[in-house]
Structure formats: C-alpha cells, structure tokens
Coordinates of C-alpha atoms and ligand atoms in Angstrom, one line a residue:
X1 CA -71.4 -66.9 -11.7
X2 CA -73.0 -65.6 -8.5
X3 CA -70.7 -65.6 -5.6
X4 CA -71.6 -65.5 -1.9
X5 CA -70.7 -62.4 0.0
X6 CA -67.4 -63.3 1.5
X7 CA -67.7 -61.2 4.7
X8 CA -71.2 -59.8 5.2
X9 CA -70.5 -58.2 8.5
X10 CA -68.1 -55.3 8.6
X11 CA -66.6 -55.7 12.0
X12 CA -68.0 -58.8 13.8
X13 CA -66.9 -58.4 17.3
X14 CA -66.5 -62.2 17.8
X15 CA -63.8 -62.5 15.1
X16 CA -60.2 -62.0 16.1
X17 CA -57.8 -60.0 13.9
X18 CA -56.1 -63.2 12.5
X19 CA -59.5 -64.5 11.3
X20 CA -60.3 -61.3 9.4
X21 CA -58.1 -61.8 6.4
X22 CA -56.3 -58.8 4.9
X23 CA -58.4 -56.4 7.0
X24 CA -57.1 -58.3 10.1
X25 CA -53.6 -57.7 8.9
X26 CA -54.3 -54.0 8.6
X27 CA -55.8 -53.9 12.2
X28 CA -52.6 -55.5 13.5
X29 CA -50.5 -52.9 11.8
X30 CA -52.6 -50.1 13.4
X31 CA -52.2 -51.8 16.9
X32 CA -48.5 -51.7 16.4
X33 CA -48.4 -48.0 15.7
X34 CA -50.9 -46.8 18.4
X35 CA -48.3 -46.5 21.2
X36 CA -46.5 -43.9 19.0
X37 CA -49.5 -41.7 18.4
X38 CA -49.4 -39.7 21.7
X39 CA -52.5 -37.6 22.3
X40 CA -53.9 -38.5 18.9
X41 CA -54.3 -42.1 20.0
X42 CA -57.7 -41.1 21.4
X43 CA -59.0 -41.0 17.7
X44 CA -57.4 -44.3 16.7
X45 CA -60.8 -46.1 16.5
X46 CA -61.5 -43.9 13.5
X47 CA -58.8 -45.9 11.6
X48 CA -60.2 -49.2 12.6
X49 CA -63.6 -48.6 11.0
X50 CA -64.2 -47.8 7.3
X51 CA -66.2 -44.7 6.9
X52 CA -68.5 -46.2 4.3
X53 CA -68.9 -49.6 2.7
X54 CA -71.0 -50.2 -0.4
X55 CA -71.7 -53.7 -1.8
X56 CA -73.5 -53.7 -5.1
X57 CA -75.0 -56.3 -7.4
X58 CA -73.8 -56.0 -11.0
X59 CA -76.1 -57.8 -13.4
X60 CA -75.2 -57.9 -17.1
X61 CA -76.3 -59.5 -20.3
X62 CA -73.8 -62.1 -21.4
X63 CA -73.0 -62.6 -25.1
X64 CA -74.9 -66.0 -25.0
X65 CA -78.1 -64.2 -24.0
X66 CA -78.0 -65.3 -20.3
X67 CA -77.8 -62.8 -17.4
X68 CA -74.9 -63.0 -15.0
X69 CA -74.6 -61.3 -11.6
X70 CA -71.3 -60.1 -10.2
X71 CA -70.5 -58.8 -6.7
X72 CA -68.9 -55.3 -6.6
X73 CA -67.6 -53.2 -3.7
X74 CA -66.5 -49.6 -3.1
X75 CA -65.1 -48.9 0.4
X76 CA -64.3 -45.4 1.6
X77 CA -62.0 -45.9 4.5
X78 CA -61.3 -42.3 5.5
X79 CA -62.0 -38.9 4.1
X80 CA -60.6 -36.7 6.9
X81 CA -57.8 -35.2 4.7
X82 CA -59.8 -35.1 1.4
X83 CA -61.9 -37.1 -1.0
X84 CA -61.6 -40.9 -1.1
X85 CA -59.0 -42.1 -3.6
X86 CA -57.9 -45.6 -4.7
X87 CA -58.1 -48.1 -7.5
X88 CA -60.6 -50.7 -8.6
X89 CA -59.5 -54.3 -9.1
X90 CA -61.2 -57.1 -11.1
X91 CA -60.2 -60.5 -9.7
X92 CA -61.9 -63.7 -8.9
X93 CA -60.5 -63.7 -5.4
X94 CA -61.7 -60.2 -4.4
X95 CA -63.4 -60.2 -1.0
X96 CA -64.9 -57.4 1.1
X97 CA -62.1 -57.9 3.7
X98 CA -59.5 -57.4 1.0
X99 CA -61.2 -54.2 -0.4
X100 CA -61.5 -52.9 3.1
X101 CA -57.8 -53.5 3.8
X102 CA -56.8 -52.0 0.4
X103 CA -58.9 -48.9 1.1
X104 CA -57.2 -48.4 4.5
X105 CA -53.8 -48.8 3.0
X106 CA -54.8 -46.1 0.5
X107 CA -55.5 -43.8 3.4
X108 CA -52.1 -44.5 4.9
X109 CA -50.3 -44.2 1.5
X110 CA -52.0 -40.9 0.6
X111 CA -51.1 -39.4 4.0
X112 CA -47.5 -40.8 3.8
X113 CA -46.8 -38.9 0.6
X114 CA -49.0 -36.0 1.8
X115 CA -51.4 -35.8 -1.1
X116 CA -54.7 -34.3 -0.1
X117 CA -56.8 -37.5 -0.2
X118 CA -58.4 -40.0 2.1
X119 CA -58.4 -43.6 1.2
X120 CA -60.9 -45.8 -0.8
X121 CA -60.8 -48.9 -3.0
X122 CA -63.2 -50.9 -5.1
X123 CA -63.4 -54.2 -6.8
X124 CA -65.5 -56.8 -8.5
X125 CA -65.3 -60.5 -7.8
X126 CA -64.7 -61.7 -11.4
X127 CA -62.1 -63.3 -13.6
X128 CA -62.1 -60.7 -16.4
X129 CA -60.2 -63.0 -18.7
X130 CA -63.4 -65.1 -18.9
X131 CA -65.3 -62.1 -20.3
X132 CA -65.5 -60.8 -23.9
X133 CA -64.7 -57.2 -24.5
X134 CA -68.4 -56.4 -24.7
X135 CA -69.2 -58.2 -21.4
X136 CA -66.2 -56.4 -19.7
X137 CA -67.5 -53.0 -20.9
X138 CA -71.1 -53.7 -19.8
X139 CA -69.9 -54.9 -16.4
X140 CA -67.6 -51.9 -15.9
X141 CA -70.5 -49.5 -16.9
X142 CA -73.1 -51.1 -14.6
X143 CA -70.6 -51.2 -11.7
X144 CA -69.8 -47.5 -12.2
X145 CA -73.5 -46.7 -12.3
X146 CA -74.1 -48.6 -9.1
X147 CA -71.3 -46.9 -7.2
X148 CA -72.1 -43.6 -8.9
X149 CA -74.1 -42.6 -5.7
X150 CA -70.8 -42.3 -3.7
X151 CA -68.1 -41.4 -6.3
X152 CA -67.3 -38.1 -7.9
X153 CA -64.4 -35.7 -8.6
X154 CA -64.6 -34.2 -5.1
X155 CA -66.0 -37.2 -3.3
X156 CA -64.1 -40.3 -4.3
X157 CA -61.9 -40.9 -7.4
X158 CA -61.2 -44.4 -8.6
X159 CA -58.2 -45.5 -10.6
X160 CA -56.6 -48.6 -12.2
X161 CA -55.5 -51.5 -10.0
X162 CA -55.1 -55.3 -10.7
X163 CA -56.6 -56.2 -14.1
X164 CA -58.0 -52.7 -14.7
X165 CA -56.5 -50.2 -17.2
X166 CA -56.9 -47.0 -19.2
X167 CA -59.8 -48.3 -21.3
X168 CA -61.7 -49.3 -18.2
X169 CA -61.1 -45.9 -16.7
X170 CA -62.4 -44.3 -20.0
X171 CA -65.6 -46.4 -19.7
X172 CA -66.0 -45.4 -16.1
X173 CA -65.5 -41.7 -16.9
X174 CA -68.0 -41.9 -19.7
X175 CA -70.7 -43.7 -17.7
X176 CA -70.4 -41.3 -14.7
X177 CA -70.5 -38.3 -17.1
X178 CA -73.5 -39.7 -19.0
X179 CA -75.4 -40.1 -15.7
X180 CA -74.4 -36.6 -14.6
X181 CA -75.1 -34.9 -17.9
X182 CA -71.7 -33.3 -18.1
X183 CA -68.2 -34.6 -18.9
X184 CA -66.4 -35.0 -15.6
X185 CA -62.8 -36.0 -16.4
X186 CA -61.8 -35.7 -12.8
X187 CA -64.0 -38.6 -11.6
X188 CA -61.3 -41.2 -12.3
X189 CA -57.5 -41.1 -12.9
X190 CA -55.3 -43.4 -15.0
X191 CA -57.4 -42.4 -18.0
X192 CA -56.0 -42.4 -21.6
X193 CA -53.9 -39.3 -22.3
X194 CA -56.3 -38.4 -25.1
X195 CA -59.1 -38.1 -22.5
X196 CA -57.6 -36.0 -19.7
X197 CA -55.1 -38.6 -18.6
X198 CA -51.6 -37.6 -17.5
X199 CA -48.3 -38.3 -19.2
X200 CA -46.2 -40.5 -16.9
X201 CA -49.1 -42.1 -15.1
X202 CA -48.6 -45.5 -16.6
X203 CA -45.0 -45.8 -15.4
X204 CA -45.5 -43.9 -12.2
X205 CA -45.8 -46.8 -9.7
X206 CA -42.7 -48.5 -11.1
X207 CA -40.8 -45.3 -11.1
X208 CA -41.7 -44.7 -7.5
X209 CA -40.6 -48.2 -6.6
X210 CA -37.3 -47.5 -8.3
X211 CA -36.8 -44.1 -6.7
X212 CA -37.3 -45.3 -3.1
X213 CA -35.2 -48.4 -3.9
X214 CA -32.3 -46.2 -5.0
X215 CA -32.7 -44.0 -1.9
X216 CA -32.7 -47.0 0.5
X217 CA -29.7 -48.6 -1.3
X218 CA -27.7 -45.4 -0.7
X219 CA -28.6 -45.6 3.0
X220 CA -27.3 -49.1 3.4
X221 CA -24.3 -48.8 1.1
X222 CA -25.7 -51.0 -1.7
X223 CA -24.5 -50.3 -5.2
X224 CA -27.7 -50.5 -7.4
X225 CA -25.6 -50.9 -10.6
X226 CA -24.2 -54.2 -9.2
X227 CA -27.4 -55.5 -7.7
X228 CA -29.2 -58.7 -8.7
X229 CA -33.0 -58.5 -8.7
X230 CA -35.9 -60.9 -8.4
X231 CA -39.3 -59.6 -9.4
X232 CA -42.7 -61.2 -8.8
X233 CA -45.3 -59.8 -11.2
X234 CA -44.3 -58.3 -14.5
X235 CA -47.1 -55.9 -15.2
X236 CA -47.5 -52.2 -14.8
X237 CA -45.5 -52.1 -11.6
X238 CA -42.9 -55.0 -11.7
X239 CA -42.2 -54.6 -15.4
X240 CA -41.5 -50.9 -15.2
X241 CA -39.4 -51.2 -12.0
X242 CA -37.4 -54.0 -13.6
X243 CA -36.8 -51.8 -16.7
X244 CA -35.6 -48.8 -14.6
X245 CA -33.3 -51.0 -12.4
X246 CA -31.9 -52.7 -15.5
X247 CA -31.2 -49.3 -17.1
X248 CA -29.3 -48.4 -14.0
X249 CA -27.1 -51.4 -14.5
X250 CA -28.8 -53.9 -12.2
X251 CA -29.2 -57.6 -13.3
X252 CA -32.8 -58.9 -13.2
X253 CA -32.0 -62.6 -12.5
X254 CA -35.5 -64.0 -11.8
X255 CA -39.1 -63.1 -12.7
X256 CA -42.3 -64.9 -11.6
X257 CA -45.8 -64.2 -12.9
X258 CA -49.1 -66.1 -13.3
X259 CA -47.5 -68.0 -16.2
X260 CA -44.5 -69.4 -14.2
X261 CA -41.0 -68.5 -13.0
X262 CA -37.9 -67.9 -15.1
X263 CA -34.2 -67.5 -14.1
X264 CA -31.1 -66.2 -15.9
X265 CA -27.9 -65.8 -13.8
X266 CA -26.3 -63.4 -16.3
X267 CA -29.5 -61.2 -16.1
X268 CA -32.6 -61.3 -18.3
X269 CA -32.9 -59.1 -21.3
X270 CA -35.6 -56.9 -19.8
X271 CA -36.8 -55.0 -23.0
X272 CA -37.1 -58.3 -24.9
X273 CA -39.0 -59.9 -21.9
X274 CA -41.3 -56.9 -21.7
X275 CA -42.1 -57.3 -25.4
X276 CA -42.7 -61.1 -24.9
X277 CA -45.1 -60.4 -22.0
X278 CA -46.9 -57.8 -24.1
X279 CA -47.4 -60.3 -26.9
X280 CA -48.1 -63.5 -24.9
X281 CA -49.6 -62.3 -21.6
X282 CA -47.0 -63.8 -19.3
X283 CA -43.3 -64.8 -19.0
X284 CA -44.1 -68.4 -20.0
X285 CA -42.3 -69.6 -23.1
X286 CA -39.6 -66.9 -22.9
X287 CA -36.5 -68.1 -24.7
X288 CA -33.1 -67.4 -23.2
X289 CA -34.1 -68.2 -19.6
X290 CA -34.2 -71.3 -17.4
X291 CA -37.7 -72.3 -16.2
X292 CA -37.7 -72.9 -12.4
X293 CA -40.5 -74.2 -10.2
X294 CA -42.6 -71.5 -8.6
X295 CA -41.5 -72.3 -5.1
X296 CA -37.8 -72.1 -6.0
X297 CA -38.3 -68.4 -6.8
X298 CA -38.0 -67.6 -3.1
X299 CA -34.6 -69.3 -2.9
X300 CA -33.0 -67.3 -5.7
X301 CA -29.8 -65.6 -4.8
X302 CA -30.4 -61.9 -5.2
X303 CA -29.9 -58.5 -3.5
X304 CA -33.3 -56.9 -4.1
X305 CA -36.7 -58.7 -4.2
X306 CA -39.7 -56.8 -5.6
X307 CA -43.0 -58.5 -4.9
X308 CA -45.3 -56.7 -7.4
X309 CA -48.3 -59.0 -7.7
X310 CA -50.9 -59.8 -5.0
X311 CA -51.2 -59.8 -1.2
X312 CA -49.7 -62.3 1.3
X313 CA -47.0 -63.7 -1.0
X314 CA -44.2 -63.5 1.6
X315 CA -45.3 -65.5 4.6
X316 CA -43.9 -67.5 7.5
X317 CA -42.7 -70.3 5.3
X318 CA -40.8 -68.5 2.6
X319 CA -39.6 -65.4 4.7
X320 CA -36.8 -67.5 6.2
X321 CA -35.5 -68.5 2.7
X322 CA -35.3 -65.1 1.1
X323 CA -31.7 -64.2 0.2
X324 CA -32.3 -60.5 -0.6
X325 CA -31.0 -57.7 1.6
X326 CA -33.8 -55.4 0.6
X327 CA -37.5 -56.0 -0.3
X328 CA -39.4 -53.3 -2.2
X329 CA -43.1 -53.8 -2.0
X330 CA -44.6 -52.9 -5.4
X331 CA -47.8 -54.8 -4.5
X332 CA -50.2 -53.9 -1.8
X333 CA -49.9 -56.1 1.3
X334 CA -47.5 -58.7 -0.1
X335 CA -45.9 -59.5 3.4
X336 CA -47.8 -61.0 6.3
X337 CA -47.1 -59.5 9.8
X338 CA -45.4 -62.8 10.8
X339 CA -43.1 -62.6 7.8
X340 CA -42.5 -59.0 8.6
X341 CA -41.1 -60.0 12.0
X342 CA -39.0 -62.8 10.6
X343 CA -37.5 -60.4 8.0
X344 CA -36.9 -57.8 10.6
X345 CA -35.0 -60.3 12.8
X346 CA -33.0 -61.4 9.8
X347 CA -32.0 -57.8 9.1
X348 CA -33.7 -57.7 5.7
X349 CA -34.8 -54.2 4.9
X350 CA -38.5 -54.0 3.9
X351 CA -39.6 -50.9 2.0
X352 CA -43.3 -51.1 2.7
X353 CA -46.1 -50.8 0.1
X354 CA -47.6 -47.7 1.8
X355 CA -44.6 -45.7 0.7
X356 CA -42.8 -47.8 -1.9
X357 CA -45.8 -48.0 -4.3
X358 CA -47.2 -44.5 -3.7
X359 CA -45.8 -43.2 -7.0
X360 CA -49.0 -44.3 -8.8
X361 CA -51.4 -42.3 -6.7
X362 CA -49.0 -39.4 -6.6
X363 CA -49.3 -39.0 -10.4
X364 CA -53.0 -39.7 -10.1
X365 CA -53.1 -36.6 -7.9
X366 CA -51.2 -34.7 -10.7
X367 CA -53.7 -36.0 -13.2
X368 CA -56.7 -34.8 -11.1
X369 CA -55.1 -31.4 -10.6
X370 CA -54.5 -31.1 -14.4
X371 CA -58.1 -32.1 -15.1
X372 CA -59.4 -29.4 -12.7
X373 CA -57.3 -26.7 -14.2
X374 CA -57.5 -28.1 -17.8
X375 CA -53.8 -27.3 -18.1
X376 CA -51.5 -30.2 -18.8
X377 CA -47.8 -30.6 -17.8
X378 CA -44.9 -32.1 -19.7
X379 CA -43.7 -35.6 -18.8
X380 CA -40.4 -34.2 -17.6
X381 CA -42.2 -31.9 -15.2
X382 CA -44.4 -34.8 -13.9
X383 CA -41.4 -37.2 -13.4
X384 CA -39.4 -34.5 -11.6
X385 CA -42.3 -33.7 -9.3
X386 CA -42.9 -37.4 -8.6
X387 CA -39.3 -38.1 -7.8
X388 CA -39.2 -35.0 -5.4
X389 CA -42.3 -36.1 -3.5
X390 CA -41.1 -39.7 -3.2
X391 CA -37.6 -38.8 -2.1
X392 CA -38.8 -36.3 0.5
X393 CA -41.5 -38.7 1.9
X394 CA -39.0 -41.5 2.1
X395 CA -36.4 -39.3 3.8
X396 CA -39.0 -38.4 6.5
X397 CA -40.0 -42.0 7.0
X398 CA -36.4 -43.0 7.3
X399 CA -35.8 -40.4 10.0
X400 CA -38.8 -41.5 12.0
X401 CA -37.7 -45.1 11.8
X402 CA -34.2 -44.4 13.1
X403 CA -35.5 -42.0 15.8
X404 CA -37.9 -44.6 17.1
X405 CA -35.9 -47.7 16.2
X406 CA -38.9 -49.2 14.4
X407 CA -39.3 -50.8 11.0
X408 CA -40.0 -48.6 7.9
X409 CA -43.6 -49.9 7.9
X410 CA -44.2 -48.8 11.4
X411 CA -42.5 -45.5 10.7
X412 CA -44.7 -44.9 7.6
X413 CA -47.8 -45.7 9.7
X414 CA -46.6 -43.3 12.4
X415 CA -46.2 -40.4 9.9
X416 CA -49.5 -41.2 8.1
X417 CA -51.7 -42.0 11.1
X418 CA -50.6 -38.7 12.8
X419 CA -51.5 -36.7 9.7
X420 CA -54.9 -38.4 9.4
X421 CA -55.8 -38.2 13.0
X422 CA -54.5 -34.6 13.3
X423 CA -57.0 -33.7 10.5
X424 CA -59.7 -35.6 12.3
X425 CA -58.9 -33.8 15.5
X426 CA -59.0 -30.4 13.8
X427 CA -62.3 -31.2 12.1
X428 CA -64.0 -32.4 15.3
X429 CA -67.2 -34.4 15.5
X430 CA -70.4 -33.5 13.7
X431 CA -72.9 -32.8 15.2
Ligands
LIG1 N1 -54.2 -48.7 -7.5 C1 -53.0 -47.9 -7.2 C2 -52.6 -48.1 -5.8 O1 -52.9 -49.1 -5.2 C3 -53.3 -46.5 -7.6 C4 -54.5 -45.8 -6.9 C5 -54.7 -44.4 -7.5 O2 -54.0 -43.9 -8.4 O3 -55.7 -43.9 -7.0 O4 -51.9 -47.3 -5.2

C-alpha cells in the first residue's frame, strides 16, 4: 500500500506550468492576473510558492496484523492574512501537486470572501473505502499527530473535504487535544454539533453555490424557477445545491456520480434521490430515471451545470459540447484553463470555485469564532450571515469583472490577490 511520492520537488525549475498538474493550473491563473495587480505585482512571487510543505509517513496496524504505510500531506500556502485554513481529503489519487494547488485556491477563496485566514490543505493518498472503521480511525489519528507540529487553532485549521466528514474531524480534534493536554475545539472545523461544531455547516457549501447561482442568474436575466440543472457529484455540495435549486422550482434533469449517470427530462425527484444516495452510496440503481453513459452527461440540454466532484472534469474535449448558459463550480478546480477559454468564447458564464464554493469555509469561520467565544448562534443567524457575505463578495467580483472586462475567475483572483499582497506589503519582510 506504499505509494511513491508523486512530486518530490516543490518547484523544479525545469518543469513548465503545463507539466505541473493542478499546481501548474494555479500558476497559469496567477500569471493571468498579474497585469492587474499594479504596484502589488512586486510581491507576486509570494503567491507562486507555498509557505510551508509537510510530507508525512502514516504507518498503521491493519486489522489483519500487517502494517501499512500511507503518504500524507499538509501544505500551508499563505498565512499573510491569518492562520492557514482548508480541508483534508482522503483519496487514492491525491498528489502533492494537487494539495499545493488546493491550498493556494484556499488562500484565494478566503481572501475573496474576506475571512481572516490564509490558505492550507491536507490529504492522504488512500482509498478510504478499502479501510475498516478501525483502520480509518487509526490512520486519521496518526496523520493528525504527524501534522500536529504545524496545525493549531491559531496556526492552521483543517476541515472536511472529499471523503472526510464530521466523525473524522472529531477524531482529529481529539488526537490534537490529547497531544496538547487540553481540549482544543478550534483546531478543526466541520465537527459534529455536539462537539463544538456549527449549525448550518453541513449545508453551507451547497447553500453558497445556490446563493451565487441565484445572484448571477439575476444579472443575466435567467429565471431560476424555470431552469434545468445538471449536477456532477451528489454529496455534501452537489446534493445540497440540487435540493435548494429544486425547492426554488428548478428541474434537476441529470446527475452523475461515481456510480454512473442518470437523466430525467421532467426533473428528478431530488429528496427521493438524496435518500437513495444516503442508503446505497451512489445514484446507481435509482428507479424513475434513465441511465445514460457517463460521457453523454456533458451533452445534456440544461441551463445550469454544477460540477461538484473532482478537479479537471471540464476540459478541451467536453467544453465545446456543454449546453448550459451558466456553470457553478461547486468542486475545486473542475475546469482546465483551456476549457475556461473555450467557455468564455462561447459566452458560457463560469462562476469560479474560489467564490462559488466559499460558503463552506465561511461557515467554518463562524464555527471557529463560536468555539473561541464558547457562544453558539442559531441556524437562522448563521444562514443569514452566510448569504450576506456571499452576496456582497459576489457583487464585488461582478463589478471588478465588468470594470476590467475579464472573466469572473480573473476578477475573483484580482480581488483576492490584492488583499493577500496588500497584507504582505504591510507586514514587510522579516528580518
Ligand atoms: N474543504 C472545503 C473547501 O474546499 C472547506 C474548507 C474549510 O472549511 O476550511 O472549501
């Protein structure tokens, strides 16, 4: 079960951006925004290097008595505006390049919604479905202990991401607290509500996706109650966004997840589909929908497409076929730069990940604040504050996009990079 280190060198000068995987995608995005940074461009190199990269060995006892080694990462991309913040993902395809890119997108995202955090991300290269519950717990605890030297409530605060959840956050919080000798609820967010978690956190990313989707639809004169949706990924992000759009009257006509792709022209029954996925783990076998081949998902006639799964799903080959007028990126990094250009030329409006899925970390921020003050808010208060932050951030990005005639992605990067580099400039260099 040992995996080779996917990218042992952080920034090998001989590799070009397009050979660097997701980190290369991020570097291209920074290059695009540099001409808009004015005087602050002198600090742009800061954004092209992660502040700190930790690669850890995670050995555990397996149930059969053997010892397995997993490779774990925690990357702190930037801490100019506050502690590192970002999720931890467990996935068999996790690489250092991916975790580096995800940590950088967290820096951009946190600055875009103006929460006082830098950016960080972690991951373990593992297929958690192959582990028993005991193995999963031991791996999570050993990983937490290994990265314990750089995380902490005021240093770097992990949270859930792909294949990690409230239970895993509870184990992380407990492990860190045991090592510290004091309960430190603020070391992770996305915890169970009974353990310092926040109401509304579970739905927050999907609610943010819905909120910016409604705002953007208003700008382009699209009636959400009449819209047809296609959603890729039906977990914590795609499932919640689909539910909220359906409640607003939209028809969810297609859903794709790791189990396959389904289609229903009249609109899928979203609550029943959510119950099916909760019971069976995927959309496969859902009655009352037509099964389509996975590639046909990209040809589905729809108004809004929500990629809410993994990176680089929308690429040069399928970007030309997408029928939607609007794409809301629930996932991190679902669109390649080449696909971005094709969509821009075809006048498809892309609401980029770094603003569209920022609802999750926004409520993580609320959770962290509640943990520090040991005073907890109602769900209505949380949702109202979330919607306010998302609307205001999106309005600001929209304005910058129209002033500069750039895409919403470039506009979000302009807003965020200026905030980060302004803080960098004010702090100055030590020593
Ligand atoms: N993993 C989520 C994201 O990519 C949430 C991170 C957090 O709450 O810190 O935005």
